[in-house]
Coordinates of C-alpha atoms and ligand atoms in Angstrom, one line a residue:
X1 CA 0.0 0.0 -0.1
X2 CA 1.6 3.4 -1.1
X3 CA -0.6 5.4 1.4
X4 CA -0.4 5.1 5.2
X5 CA -4.2 5.5 5.6
X6 CA -7.3 5.2 3.3
X7 CA -8.0 9.0 4.0
X8 CA -4.6 9.7 2.5
X9 CA -5.3 7.7 -0.6
X10 CA -8.8 9.4 -1.0
X11 CA -7.2 12.8 -0.9
X12 CA -4.3 11.9 -3.2
X13 CA -6.6 10.6 -6.0
X14 CA -7.3 13.3 -8.6
X15 CA -8.3 13.3 -12.3
X16 CA -5.2 13.8 -14.3
X17 CA -5.1 16.6 -16.9
X18 CA -2.3 15.0 -18.7
X19 CA 0.2 12.1 -18.4
X20 CA 3.9 11.8 -18.9
X21 CA 4.4 10.5 -22.4
X22 CA 6.1 7.0 -23.1
X23 CA 5.5 5.3 -19.7
X24 CA 4.4 1.7 -20.2
X25 CA 2.1 -0.2 -18.0
X26 CA 2.4 -3.9 -18.3
X27 CA -0.4 -6.5 -18.4
X28 CA 1.0 -7.8 -15.1
X29 CA 0.7 -4.5 -13.4
X30 CA -2.9 -4.1 -14.7
X31 CA -3.8 -7.5 -13.6
X32 CA -2.6 -6.8 -10.1
X33 CA -5.1 -3.9 -10.1
X34 CA -7.9 -6.0 -11.6
X35 CA -7.3 -8.8 -9.0
X36 CA -8.4 -6.3 -6.3
X37 CA -11.2 -4.8 -8.5
X38 CA -12.8 -8.2 -8.7
X39 CA -13.9 -7.7 -5.0
X40 CA -16.2 -4.8 -6.0
X41 CA -19.8 -5.2 -5.0
X42 CA -22.4 -5.9 -7.6
X43 CA -26.1 -6.6 -7.6
X44 CA -26.7 -10.3 -6.9
X45 CA -22.9 -10.6 -7.4
X46 CA -23.6 -10.7 -11.1
X47 CA -20.4 -8.9 -11.9
X48 CA -21.7 -6.9 -14.8
X49 CA -18.5 -5.0 -15.5
X50 CA -16.0 -5.8 -18.3
X51 CA -12.8 -3.8 -18.9
X52 CA -11.5 -3.4 -22.5
X53 CA -7.8 -2.2 -22.1
X54 CA -6.4 -0.5 -25.1
X55 CA -2.7 -0.7 -24.5
X56 CA -1.3 -1.1 -28.0
X57 CA 0.0 2.3 -29.1
X58 CA -1.5 2.0 -32.7
X59 CA -4.9 0.9 -31.4
X60 CA -4.8 3.8 -28.8
X61 CA -4.1 6.3 -31.5
X62 CA -6.8 4.9 -33.7
X63 CA -9.3 5.2 -30.7
X64 CA -8.2 8.8 -30.2
X65 CA -8.4 9.7 -33.8
X66 CA -11.9 8.1 -34.3
X67 CA -13.6 8.2 -30.8
X68 CA -11.8 10.2 -28.2
X69 CA -9.9 13.3 -29.3
X70 CA -8.6 14.4 -25.8
X71 CA -4.8 14.8 -25.7
X72 CA -4.4 12.7 -22.6
X73 CA -5.6 9.6 -24.4
X74 CA -2.3 10.0 -26.5
X75 CA -0.1 10.3 -23.4
X76 CA -1.8 7.8 -21.3
X77 CA -0.2 4.3 -20.7
X78 CA -3.6 2.8 -21.5
X79 CA -7.1 3.8 -22.3
X80 CA -9.6 1.6 -20.7
X81 CA -13.2 1.3 -21.8
X82 CA -15.5 0.3 -18.8
X83 CA -18.3 -1.7 -20.2
X84 CA -21.5 -2.8 -18.4
X85 CA -23.2 -6.1 -19.3
X86 CA -27.0 -5.6 -19.9
X87 CA -27.4 -9.3 -19.9
X88 CA -25.3 -10.1 -16.8
X89 CA -28.3 -11.9 -15.2
X90 CA -27.7 -14.7 -17.7
X91 CA -24.5 -15.5 -15.9
X92 CA -26.5 -16.3 -12.7
X93 CA -26.2 -20.1 -13.0
X94 CA -22.4 -20.0 -13.6
X95 CA -21.9 -17.7 -10.7
X96 CA -24.1 -19.6 -8.1
X97 CA -23.3 -23.2 -9.2
X98 CA -20.0 -23.4 -7.5
X99 CA -21.6 -22.2 -4.3
X100 CA -24.2 -25.0 -4.6
X101 CA -21.5 -27.6 -5.3
X102 CA -19.5 -26.4 -2.1
X103 CA -22.7 -26.7 0.0
X104 CA -22.8 -23.1 0.6
X105 CA -26.2 -23.0 -0.9
X106 CA -28.8 -25.9 -0.8
X107 CA -30.7 -27.0 -3.9
X108 CA -33.9 -25.0 -2.9
X109 CA -32.0 -21.8 -2.2
X110 CA -30.1 -22.1 -5.4
X111 CA -33.2 -22.6 -7.5
X112 CA -35.0 -19.7 -5.8
X113 CA -32.0 -17.3 -6.3
X114 CA -31.7 -18.2 -10.0
X115 CA -35.5 -17.8 -10.4
X116 CA -35.5 -14.4 -8.5
X117 CA -32.7 -13.1 -10.6
X118 CA -34.3 -14.0 -14.0
X119 CA -37.7 -12.7 -12.8
X120 CA -36.1 -9.3 -11.7
X121 CA -34.2 -8.6 -14.8
X122 CA -36.6 -9.9 -17.4
X123 CA -39.6 -8.6 -15.5
X124 CA -38.2 -5.1 -15.2
X125 CA -37.0 -5.1 -18.8
X126 CA -34.5 -3.3 -21.0
X127 CA -34.3 0.1 -19.2
X128 CA -33.6 -1.7 -15.9
X129 CA -30.9 -3.9 -17.6
X130 CA -29.2 -0.9 -18.8
X131 CA -29.4 1.1 -15.5
X132 CA -28.0 -2.1 -13.8
X133 CA -25.1 -2.1 -16.3
X134 CA -24.2 1.5 -15.6
X135 CA -24.7 1.3 -11.9
X136 CA -22.6 -1.8 -11.3
X137 CA -19.9 -0.9 -13.9
X138 CA -19.5 2.6 -12.2
X139 CA -19.0 1.3 -8.8
X140 CA -16.3 -1.1 -10.1
X141 CA -14.6 1.8 -12.0
X142 CA -14.4 3.9 -8.9
X143 CA -12.6 0.9 -7.1
X144 CA -10.3 0.6 -10.1
X145 CA -9.2 4.3 -9.8
X146 CA -8.6 4.0 -6.1
X147 CA -6.6 0.8 -6.4
X148 CA -4.6 2.2 -9.3
X149 CA -3.7 5.2 -7.3
X150 CA -2.7 3.0 -4.3
X151 CA -0.4 1.2 -6.6
X152 CA 1.3 4.4 -7.9
X153 CA -0.9 5.1 -11.1
X154 CA -2.9 8.2 -11.9
X155 CA -6.2 8.1 -13.7
X156 CA -8.8 10.2 -15.3
X157 CA -12.5 9.1 -15.6
X158 CA -13.9 10.4 -18.9
X159 CA -17.2 10.7 -20.6
X160 CA -15.3 12.3 -23.5
X161 CA -15.6 9.5 -26.1
X162 CA -18.1 8.5 -28.7
X163 CA -19.7 5.2 -27.5
X164 CA -21.2 4.2 -30.8
X165 CA -18.0 4.8 -32.7
X166 CA -16.1 2.9 -30.0
X167 CA -18.6 -0.1 -30.2
X168 CA -18.0 -0.3 -33.9
X169 CA -14.2 0.2 -33.7
X170 CA -13.8 -2.8 -31.2
X171 CA -16.7 -4.9 -32.3
X172 CA -18.3 -4.7 -28.9
X173 CA -21.5 -6.7 -28.7
X174 CA -24.7 -5.0 -28.3
X175 CA -25.2 -6.6 -24.8
X176 CA -22.4 -4.3 -23.5
X177 CA -22.9 -0.7 -22.7
X178 CA -19.9 1.5 -22.8
X179 CA -20.2 3.3 -19.4
X180 CA -16.9 5.2 -19.0
X181 CA -13.5 5.6 -20.3
X182 CA -10.5 5.6 -17.9
X183 CA -7.1 6.8 -18.9
X184 CA -4.2 5.6 -16.8
X185 CA -0.7 6.7 -16.6
X186 CA 1.8 8.8 -14.5
X187 CA 0.5 12.3 -14.0
X188 CA 2.4 15.1 -15.7
X189 CA 3.8 17.2 -12.8
X190 CA 3.9 20.3 -14.8
X191 CA 0.1 20.1 -15.5
X192 CA -1.5 19.1 -12.2
X193 CA -5.3 19.6 -11.8
X194 CA -6.0 21.5 -8.7
X195 CA -8.8 20.3 -6.4
X196 CA -12.0 21.9 -7.5
X197 CA -14.6 23.3 -5.2
X198 CA -16.6 20.7 -3.3
X199 CA -20.1 21.4 -1.9
X200 CA -20.1 21.2 1.8
X201 CA -21.7 18.1 3.4
X202 CA -24.8 20.0 4.5
X203 CA -25.7 20.9 0.8
X204 CA -25.4 17.3 -0.6
X205 CA -26.6 15.3 2.3
X206 CA -30.1 15.4 3.7
X207 CA -31.3 13.4 6.7
X208 CA -34.9 12.6 7.1
Ligands
FMN301 C1 -18.4 10.6 -15.2 C2 -17.3 11.5 -15.4 C3 -16.8 12.0 -16.7 C4 -15.7 12.8 -16.8 N1 -15.2 13.1 -18.0 C5 -14.1 13.8 -18.1 C6 -13.6 14.1 -19.4 O1 -14.1 13.7 -20.4 N2 -12.3 14.7 -19.4 C7 -11.7 15.1 -18.3 O2 -10.6 15.7 -18.5 N3 -12.2 14.9 -17.1 C8 -13.3 14.2 -17.0 N4 -13.9 13.9 -15.8 C9 -13.1 14.3 -14.5 C10 -13.8 15.5 -13.8 O3 -13.6 16.6 -14.4 C11 -13.2 15.4 -12.3 O4 -13.6 14.2 -11.6 C12 -13.8 16.7 -11.5 O5 -13.4 17.9 -12.0 C13 -13.2 16.5 -9.9 O6 -11.8 16.5 -10.0 P1 -11.1 15.4 -9.3 O7 -11.5 14.2 -9.9 O8 -9.6 15.6 -9.6 O9 -11.4 15.5 -7.8 C14 -15.0 13.1 -15.5 C15 -15.4 12.7 -14.4 C16 -16.5 11.8 -14.3 C17 -16.9 11.3 -12.9

């Protein structure tokens, strides 16, 4: 852990304006982050999120050229598309079966859980499936940024990309909603984003 307390980590994370050019992030370093990201919560533990990591320089430039013109995409070590699976509920059996096999879930509870999941997602329909994809992927994305920071990497969450073009460019299936772009790298010390004004607690929290 790079920070001595969680509070220090929370204060250290900022959205990078720009990154130092030419810094490589390896698959191994990314997988260390993802290994912790996997513990993020998700509705029914369905794990709706999928990360599409654009690490290859040529592909990253193509992505910047066609779908995301911000300069930091160029200087980032990787541009990561956070996707949310609108059909994540169809993984229910695969996710719950091992728990049944291990005896953590009896046959009746297993069957009821699967039935509840299908009934909820199919019963509430397409808008709910999309909301769920966005909700769950966003929670995971926030965890990604904090874990990355803890491991010495800077990030920027970005809506500055064209989702439709991105889907075509990388042949992303229709089941997946592009939720967020995260650029990752080492922040350029000559172009640091100052902490923006934050509303006081009394303004964004209401107790009833
Ligand atoms: C959903 C979302 C989309 C954002 N899109 C962009 C973006 O396209 N480009 C950018 O430079 N910053 C983007 N940001 C970063 C915000 O500007 C930043 O989080 C905000 O100014 C607060 O700064 P901080 O994260 O450094 O505390 C985005 C943040 C979020 C949460």
